[in-house]
Coordinates of C-alpha atoms and ligand atoms in Angstrom, one line a residue:
M1 CA -0.2 0.0 0.4
V2 CA 2.6 2.5 0.6
C3 CA 4.9 1.7 -1.6
T4 CA 2.1 1.9 -4.2
G5 CA 1.3 5.4 -2.6
V6 CA 5.2 6.4 -2.5
L7 CA 5.5 5.3 -6.2
H8 CA 1.8 7.3 -7.1
V9 CA 3.2 10.0 -5.7
A10 CA 6.7 9.9 -7.2
V11 CA 5.2 10.4 -10.6
V12 CA 3.0 13.1 -9.2
C13 CA 6.3 14.6 -8.0
S14 CA 7.7 14.5 -11.1
E15 CA 5.2 16.7 -12.4
V16 CA 5.4 19.2 -10.4
D17 CA 6.3 22.6 -10.7
L18 CA 10.1 23.5 -9.0
A19 CA 8.9 26.6 -7.7
V20 CA 6.5 25.6 -6.0
T21 CA 8.2 22.5 -4.0
E22 CA 11.7 25.2 -3.5
P23 CA 13.1 25.4 -0.9
F24 CA 12.0 22.3 0.4
S25 CA 13.8 18.8 -0.3
L26 CA 11.9 16.6 -3.1
S27 CA 11.4 14.2 0.0
Q28 CA 9.6 17.0 1.5
S29 CA 7.5 17.7 -1.7
C30 CA 6.5 14.3 -1.8
S31 CA 5.3 14.4 1.9
V32 CA 3.3 16.9 0.9
L33 CA 1.4 16.0 -1.9
L34 CA 1.0 12.2 -0.5
N35 CA -0.8 14.1 2.6
R36 CA -2.5 15.9 0.0
S37 CA -3.6 12.8 -2.0
I38 CA -4.8 11.1 1.4
Q39 CA -7.0 13.5 2.6
E40 CA -8.6 14.1 -1.4
N41 CA -9.3 10.8 -1.1
R42 CA -10.9 10.3 2.2
E43 CA -13.2 13.6 1.3
L44 CA -14.1 11.7 -1.7
R45 CA -15.0 9.0 0.3
I46 CA -16.7 11.3 2.4
E47 CA -19.1 12.8 -0.1
S48 CA -20.2 9.8 -1.4
R49 CA -21.4 8.1 1.9
I50 CA -22.9 11.4 1.6
E51 CA -24.7 11.1 -1.1
E52 CA -25.5 7.4 -0.5
I53 CA -27.4 9.1 3.0
I54 CA -29.4 12.2 1.0
E55 CA -30.1 10.7 -1.9
P56 CA -33.0 8.5 -0.5
L57 CA -34.3 12.1 2.0
R58 CA -34.2 13.2 -1.7
E59 CA -36.3 10.8 -2.7
K60 CA -38.7 10.6 -0.1
I61 CA -38.9 15.0 -0.4
R62 CA -40.1 13.9 -4.0
D63 CA -43.1 11.6 -2.8
L64 CA -43.6 13.9 -0.4
E65 CA -44.3 16.9 -2.4
K66 CA -45.9 14.6 -4.8
S67 CA -48.2 13.6 -2.1
F68 CA -48.6 17.0 -1.2
T69 CA -50.1 18.2 -4.8
Q70 CA -52.6 15.6 -5.0
K71 CA -53.9 16.1 -1.4
Y72 CA -55.9 19.8 -2.6
P73 CA -59.4 19.1 -3.7
P74 CA -59.6 20.1 -7.3
V75 CA -60.0 23.5 -8.7
K76 CA -60.8 24.9 -11.6
F77 CA -58.7 27.0 -13.6
L78 CA -60.2 30.7 -14.6
S79 CA -57.8 33.0 -16.5
E80 CA -56.5 36.5 -15.0
K81 CA -59.5 38.2 -16.0
D82 CA -62.2 36.4 -14.3
R83 CA -60.4 35.3 -11.2
K84 CA -60.2 37.8 -8.2
R85 CA -58.1 37.9 -4.9
I86 CA -61.2 37.8 -2.2
L87 CA -61.0 38.7 1.3
V88 CA -63.2 36.2 3.3
T89 CA -62.9 37.6 7.1
G90 CA -64.0 34.7 9.6
G91 CA -62.7 32.3 7.4
A92 CA -61.5 29.9 9.1
G93 CA -65.4 29.6 11.1
F94 CA -68.2 27.5 10.5
V95 CA -69.6 29.2 7.5
G96 CA -66.5 31.2 6.5
S97 CA -64.2 27.8 5.9
H98 CA -67.4 26.4 3.5
L99 CA -67.0 29.3 1.3
T100 CA -63.6 29.2 1.1
D101 CA -63.7 25.8 -0.1
K102 CA -66.2 27.2 -2.6
L103 CA -64.8 30.2 -3.8
M104 CA -60.6 28.4 -4.2
M105 CA -62.8 25.4 -5.5
D106 CA -64.7 27.5 -8.4
G107 CA -60.3 28.8 -9.2
H108 CA -59.9 32.3 -7.1
E109 CA -57.3 33.3 -4.8
V110 CA -58.2 33.4 -1.3
T111 CA -57.4 35.5 1.6
V112 CA -58.5 34.0 4.7
V113 CA -58.3 36.4 7.8
D114 CA -59.6 35.2 11.2
N115 CA -58.6 35.4 14.9
F116 CA -59.0 32.2 16.0
F117 CA -62.0 33.2 18.4
T118 CA -64.7 30.8 17.5
G119 CA -62.7 29.7 14.1
R120 CA -60.4 27.2 14.1
K121 CA -57.4 26.4 11.3
R122 CA -58.1 22.7 11.8
N123 CA -61.4 24.3 9.6
V124 CA -59.0 25.5 6.8
E125 CA -55.9 23.1 6.8
H126 CA -56.7 21.5 3.3
W127 CA -55.4 24.6 1.6
I128 CA -52.8 25.4 3.9
G129 CA -49.9 25.5 0.5
H130 CA -51.7 26.2 -2.0
E131 CA -50.6 28.4 -4.2
N132 CA -54.2 30.3 -4.4
F133 CA -54.5 31.0 -0.9
E134 CA -53.6 32.4 2.3
L135 CA -54.6 32.2 6.1
I136 CA -54.0 35.3 8.2
N137 CA -53.4 35.4 12.1
H138 CA -55.6 38.3 12.1
D139 CA -58.4 40.8 13.9
V140 CA -60.7 42.7 12.3
V141 CA -60.9 45.2 15.1
E142 CA -57.1 46.6 13.6
P143 CA -56.8 47.5 10.3
L144 CA -55.7 45.3 7.6
Y145 CA -53.5 46.9 4.7
I146 CA -54.2 44.3 1.6
E147 CA -54.9 44.1 -2.2
V148 CA -58.4 42.6 -2.9
D149 CA -61.5 43.0 -5.4
Q150 CA -63.9 41.1 -2.6
I151 CA -64.6 40.6 0.5
Y152 CA -66.3 38.6 2.2
H153 CA -66.9 40.5 5.7
L154 CA -68.1 37.3 8.2
A155 CA -65.5 37.6 11.1
S156 CA -67.9 37.4 14.7
P157 CA -68.8 35.2 17.1
A158 CA -72.2 33.8 15.7
S159 CA -73.7 31.7 18.3
P160 CA -76.0 33.2 21.5
P161 CA -73.2 31.3 23.9
N162 CA -70.2 32.7 22.3
Y163 CA -71.3 36.1 22.1
M164 CA -73.2 37.2 25.8
Y165 CA -69.6 35.4 26.6
N166 CA -67.4 39.0 26.3
P167 CA -70.4 41.5 24.4
I168 CA -68.0 43.9 24.4
K169 CA -65.3 42.1 21.8
T170 CA -68.9 40.6 20.0
L171 CA -69.3 44.7 20.1
K172 CA -66.2 46.3 18.1
T173 CA -66.2 43.2 16.1
N174 CA -68.6 44.4 14.3
T175 CA -68.3 47.9 14.5
I176 CA -64.6 48.7 14.7
G177 CA -64.1 45.2 12.5
T178 CA -66.9 46.6 9.8
L179 CA -65.5 50.2 9.8
N180 CA -62.0 48.7 9.4
M181 CA -63.2 46.2 6.0
L182 CA -65.6 49.2 4.7
G183 CA -62.1 51.0 5.0
L184 CA -60.2 48.3 3.0
A185 CA -63.1 48.2 0.3
K186 CA -62.9 51.8 -0.6
R187 CA -59.0 52.1 -0.5
V188 CA -58.5 49.0 -3.2
G189 CA -62.2 49.6 -4.4
A190 CA -63.5 46.4 -3.5
R191 CA -66.7 44.7 -3.5
L192 CA -67.8 44.1 0.4
L193 CA -70.4 41.7 0.7
L194 CA -71.2 41.5 4.9
A195 CA -72.8 38.8 6.3
S196 CA -75.8 40.0 8.4
T197 CA -78.8 37.9 10.5
S198 CA -82.1 37.3 10.9
E199 CA -81.5 38.9 14.4
V200 CA -81.6 42.2 12.6
Y201 CA -85.3 41.9 13.4
G202 CA -85.0 40.6 17.4
D203 CA -88.8 39.0 18.5
P204 CA -90.2 40.0 15.1
E205 CA -93.9 40.7 15.0
V206 CA -94.3 40.1 11.7
H207 CA -94.1 36.8 10.5
P208 CA -92.6 35.6 7.9
Q209 CA -89.9 38.4 7.9
T210 CA -89.3 40.1 4.9
E211 CA -86.9 42.5 3.8
D212 CA -88.8 45.5 4.8
Y213 CA -89.7 45.1 8.1
W214 CA -87.9 46.9 10.9
G215 CA -87.6 44.6 13.5
H216 CA -88.3 44.4 17.5
V217 CA -85.4 44.4 19.5
N218 CA -84.0 45.3 22.9
P219 CA -81.1 47.6 22.3
I220 CA -80.2 46.9 26.2
G221 CA -80.9 42.9 26.9
P222 CA -78.1 40.4 26.3
R223 CA -78.1 39.6 23.0
A224 CA -78.2 43.2 22.0
C225 CA -74.7 43.4 21.6
Y226 CA -74.8 40.7 18.3
D227 CA -78.5 42.1 17.1
E228 CA -77.6 45.5 17.7
G229 CA -73.8 45.0 16.2
K230 CA -74.6 44.0 12.7
R231 CA -77.5 46.5 12.6
V232 CA -75.0 49.1 13.0
A233 CA -72.9 47.1 10.9
E234 CA -75.5 46.9 8.1
T235 CA -76.1 51.2 8.5
M236 CA -71.9 51.3 8.5
C237 CA -72.4 49.9 4.6
Y238 CA -74.8 51.8 3.3
A239 CA -73.4 55.0 4.9
Y240 CA -69.5 54.1 2.8
M241 CA -71.8 53.3 -0.4
K242 CA -73.8 56.9 -0.3
Q243 CA -71.1 58.5 1.2
E244 CA -68.3 57.3 -0.7
G245 CA -69.4 54.8 -3.3
V246 CA -68.7 51.3 -1.9
E247 CA -70.3 48.8 -3.4
V248 CA -71.8 46.9 -0.6
R249 CA -74.4 43.4 0.0
V250 CA -75.8 42.8 2.9
A251 CA -77.5 39.1 3.5
R252 CA -79.6 38.8 6.2
I253 CA -78.1 34.7 7.5
F254 CA -81.3 32.7 9.2
N255 CA -80.1 29.9 10.8
T256 CA -77.8 27.8 9.6
F257 CA -76.2 24.1 10.3
G258 CA -74.1 22.1 8.8
P259 CA -70.3 20.3 9.3
R260 CA -67.7 22.2 11.0
M261 CA -70.7 23.8 14.0
H262 CA -67.7 24.1 16.5
M263 CA -68.7 20.9 18.8
N264 CA -69.0 24.0 22.2
D265 CA -70.7 26.2 19.0
G266 CA -74.1 26.3 21.8
R267 CA -76.5 26.3 18.9
V268 CA -79.3 24.4 19.4
V269 CA -78.3 21.9 16.4
S270 CA -74.9 20.9 17.4
N271 CA -76.3 21.1 21.2
F272 CA -79.1 18.3 20.3
I273 CA -76.9 16.2 18.0
L274 CA -74.1 15.6 21.2
Q275 CA -76.4 15.3 23.2
A276 CA -78.0 12.1 21.3
L277 CA -75.3 10.7 20.0
Q278 CA -73.7 10.8 23.6
G279 CA -77.1 9.5 25.3
E280 CA -77.7 12.9 27.2
P281 CA -81.3 14.8 27.6
L282 CA -81.7 16.3 24.8
T283 CA -82.1 20.7 26.5
V284 CA -84.8 22.4 25.2
Y285 CA -85.6 25.7 26.7
G286 CA -88.9 27.2 27.7
S287 CA -92.0 24.6 26.4
G288 CA -90.0 24.4 22.8
S289 CA -93.3 26.0 21.1
Q290 CA -90.6 29.0 19.8
T291 CA -89.8 28.2 16.1
R292 CA -86.4 28.2 13.7
A293 CA -86.3 27.7 10.3
F294 CA -83.0 26.1 9.3
Q295 CA -81.3 26.0 6.1
Y296 CA -77.9 24.0 5.1
V297 CA -74.8 25.5 5.0
S298 CA -73.9 24.4 1.2
D299 CA -77.2 26.4 0.4
L300 CA -75.9 29.8 2.3
V301 CA -73.1 29.6 1.0
N302 CA -74.3 29.5 -3.0
G303 CA -76.8 32.0 -2.0
L304 CA -73.3 34.4 -1.1
V305 CA -71.8 33.9 -3.7
A306 CA -75.2 34.6 -5.9
L307 CA -75.8 37.5 -3.8
M308 CA -71.4 39.8 -4.8
N309 CA -72.0 38.7 -8.2
S310 CA -75.9 39.8 -8.1
N311 CA -76.5 43.9 -8.4
V312 CA -78.7 43.6 -5.5
S313 CA -77.4 46.3 -3.3
S314 CA -79.8 46.3 -0.8
P315 CA -80.4 43.5 2.0
V316 CA -81.2 40.5 1.1
N317 CA -82.5 37.4 3.7
L318 CA -80.7 34.1 2.9
G319 CA -82.6 30.9 5.2
N320 CA -84.8 28.0 4.4
P321 CA -88.4 28.2 5.0
E322 CA -89.5 25.2 6.0
E323 CA -90.3 26.5 10.1
H324 CA -90.0 24.3 13.4
T325 CA -90.8 24.1 16.7
I326 CA -87.9 23.9 19.0
L327 CA -89.5 20.4 20.0
E328 CA -89.9 18.8 16.6
F329 CA -87.0 19.6 15.8
A330 CA -86.1 17.7 19.6
Q331 CA -88.0 14.6 18.2
L332 CA -86.6 14.7 15.1
I333 CA -83.2 14.9 15.7
K334 CA -83.4 12.0 18.4
N335 CA -84.9 10.0 15.3
L336 CA -82.2 10.3 13.3
V337 CA -79.5 9.2 16.3
G338 CA -81.6 6.7 16.8
D339 CA -81.2 6.8 20.6
G340 CA -83.2 6.3 23.9
S341 CA -82.3 10.3 25.2
E342 CA -84.7 11.6 26.8
I343 CA -86.2 15.5 26.2
Q344 CA -85.8 18.0 29.3
F345 CA -86.6 21.1 30.0
L346 CA -85.3 24.1 31.1
S347 CA -85.8 27.7 31.9
E348 CA -86.6 30.4 29.0
A349 CA -83.5 32.0 27.8
Q350 CA -84.2 36.0 28.0
D351 CA -85.4 37.7 24.7
D352 CA -85.6 34.1 22.8
P353 CA -87.1 35.1 19.6
Q354 CA -90.5 33.3 19.9
K355 CA -91.0 32.7 15.8
R356 CA -89.1 33.1 13.1
K357 CA -89.2 32.1 9.0
P358 CA -87.6 34.0 6.4
D359 CA -89.9 35.2 3.5
I360 CA -87.1 34.5 0.4
K361 CA -89.4 35.7 -2.4
K362 CA -87.0 38.4 -2.8
A363 CA -83.9 36.1 -3.3
K364 CA -85.8 33.9 -5.6
L365 CA -86.4 36.8 -7.7
M366 CA -83.8 38.5 -7.6
L367 CA -80.9 36.1 -7.5
G368 CA -82.5 33.3 -8.8
W369 CA -81.9 31.2 -5.1
E370 CA -83.6 29.0 -3.0
P371 CA -82.1 26.6 -1.1
V372 CA -82.3 22.9 -2.4
V373 CA -80.8 20.5 1.0
P374 CA -84.2 18.6 2.2
L375 CA -83.9 19.3 6.1
E376 CA -83.6 15.7 7.1
E377 CA -80.6 15.3 4.3
G378 CA -78.8 18.0 5.9
L379 CA -79.2 16.5 9.1
N380 CA -77.8 13.2 8.4
K381 CA -74.6 14.4 7.3
A382 CA -74.1 17.4 10.7
I383 CA -75.0 13.5 12.2
H384 CA -72.5 11.6 10.4
Y385 CA -69.8 15.0 10.9
F386 CA -70.6 14.9 15.1
R387 CA -70.1 11.6 15.0
K388 CA -66.7 11.4 13.9
E389 CA -65.6 14.3 15.7
L390 CA -67.1 13.0 18.8
E391 CA -64.1 9.6 18.2
Y392 CA -61.7 12.1 16.8
Q393 CA -62.0 14.0 20.4
A394 CA -62.0 10.7 22.3
N395 CA -58.8 9.4 20.8
N396 CA -58.0 12.8 22.3
Q397 CA -59.1 11.8 25.7
Y398 CA -61.3 15.2 25.9
I399 CA -65.7 14.9 25.6
P400 CA -66.9 18.2 24.9
K401 CA -70.2 18.8 26.5
P402 CA -72.5 21.2 25.0
K403 CA -72.3 24.9 26.7
P404 CA -76.2 26.4 27.7
A405 CA -76.7 29.9 27.0
R406 CA -76.6 31.3 30.6
I407 CA -74.5 35.4 30.9
K408 CA -71.8 34.7 32.9
K409 CA -71.9 36.4 36.0
G410 CA -68.7 38.7 37.1
R411 CA -67.0 40.9 34.4
T412 CA -65.4 38.9 31.2
R413 CA -62.9 39.0 29.3
H414 CA -62.3 42.3 26.7
N415 CA -59.7 42.5 24.1
Ligands
UGA1 O1 -79.0 32.5 12.3 C1 -79.4 32.8 13.1 O2 -80.9 33.6 12.4 C2 -79.6 33.6 14.4 O3 -79.3 32.4 15.1 C3 -79.1 32.6 16.0 O4 -80.1 32.4 17.0 P1 -81.0 31.5 17.8 O5 -82.0 31.7 16.5 O6 -81.2 31.9 19.1 O7 -80.1 30.2 17.3 P2 -79.8 29.2 18.6 O8 -79.2 29.6 20.0 O9 -79.3 27.4 17.4 O10 -81.6 29.0 19.2 C4 -82.4 28.0 18.4 C5 -83.6 27.7 19.8 O11 -83.4 26.9 19.9 C6 -83.1 27.3 21.5 N1 -82.2 26.6 22.4 C7 -80.7 26.4 21.8 C8 -80.4 25.8 22.5 C9 -80.0 24.4 23.3 O12 -80.0 23.5 23.5 N2 -81.4 24.0 24.0 C10 -83.3 24.7 22.9 O13 -83.8 24.7 22.7 C11 -83.2 28.5 21.7 O14 -83.2 28.9 23.4 C12 -83.6 29.1 20.3 O15 -85.4 28.9 21.0 C13 -77.9 33.1 16.2 O16 -78.3 34.2 17.1 C14 -77.1 34.0 15.9 O17 -75.8 32.9 15.4 C15 -77.9 33.5 14.6 O18 -77.6 35.4 13.1

């Protein structure tokens, strides 16, 4: 081995520029070259070893990249002219995330803004990394500076226990938050759609509720933070439209249900389904004779998009006019889940609207929209979702309990 090395070095030595070796002797030069040669060999071996280790990792990264691009739901291609930059505030929430799905699948660029008070990253995680999608952790109470063509302004807690939990925050979100989004719409020339609510009609004296009814709201009751917050948000929209020429759309959304409602949402559909699935009593507040009409979330999402892209700037009701008492509703869910849960009557919630049902003539006529998902079909989808969620939560050692619509005593957190 040594001999071969020396021979090799000798050959190399004979080719060495004498200027380099001076003033060393030939044997000194050869030993330097021998060391260099050994070092080069070692480096070569290390490099090829590293290559051996890295290649399978590169292979894995290529596979992962492939699986990442395959995991997204199919997205339509839209030309530059048709593709819009769309902001969805509250886009990680129940309705917002379904709306985001539709807009993404239609081929638009969607920016979701959420403060994750009631929204969850899980609701939109299937889009994270997609080139048309962006998720920003931001509270609309702070100004936002981005470039967009359309704004769906959904950000606000929407279930009574949630909005009553922190009424000041609910008011700030619906007032300051809406002002900020209207300011953004004005600056960048975007059209804004406000997610308003049937709660602007309060405990209605007109039935079913038409858009020209002014409502019956208690301005100092426990629901006022939300009802009055949304009423003033509508007022702001029309002030910006008249004074600044901002294009606005106002959707008055009636009771909506479906997958991705929060397990602790506290609204009647999630409460009853969770209770039935866990064999617990279904909690009916009051006598259960109060009525509601429930629409499935995909119907609502189609209505929101139709309204945004219409030329209707006055408020439009979006809801399913099929009306039921809450007691009928409890019985229906009990039957669909197929469990022996009892019905438990609890005290009535304060200022609870006694009847509610949308008049949707305007939406039918001006948007060509009406709900198409039958109640039972929608409920079965929601039941399936909550069943899966319970399994998921059980695997994570956490069984959520439905939250009662009670106001917290004492001071609440103010943001
Ligand atoms: O979707 C709407 O139009 C509005 O309805 C809701 O308000 P509410 O209709 O009172 O919604 P729920 O909390 O689901 O209550 C519906 C009815 O079921 C009753 N309920 C609720 C929960 C429960 O466990 N048991 C029960 O009997 C309530 O007292 C109420 O009469 C929310 O205020 C808003 O998010 C929304 O804008």
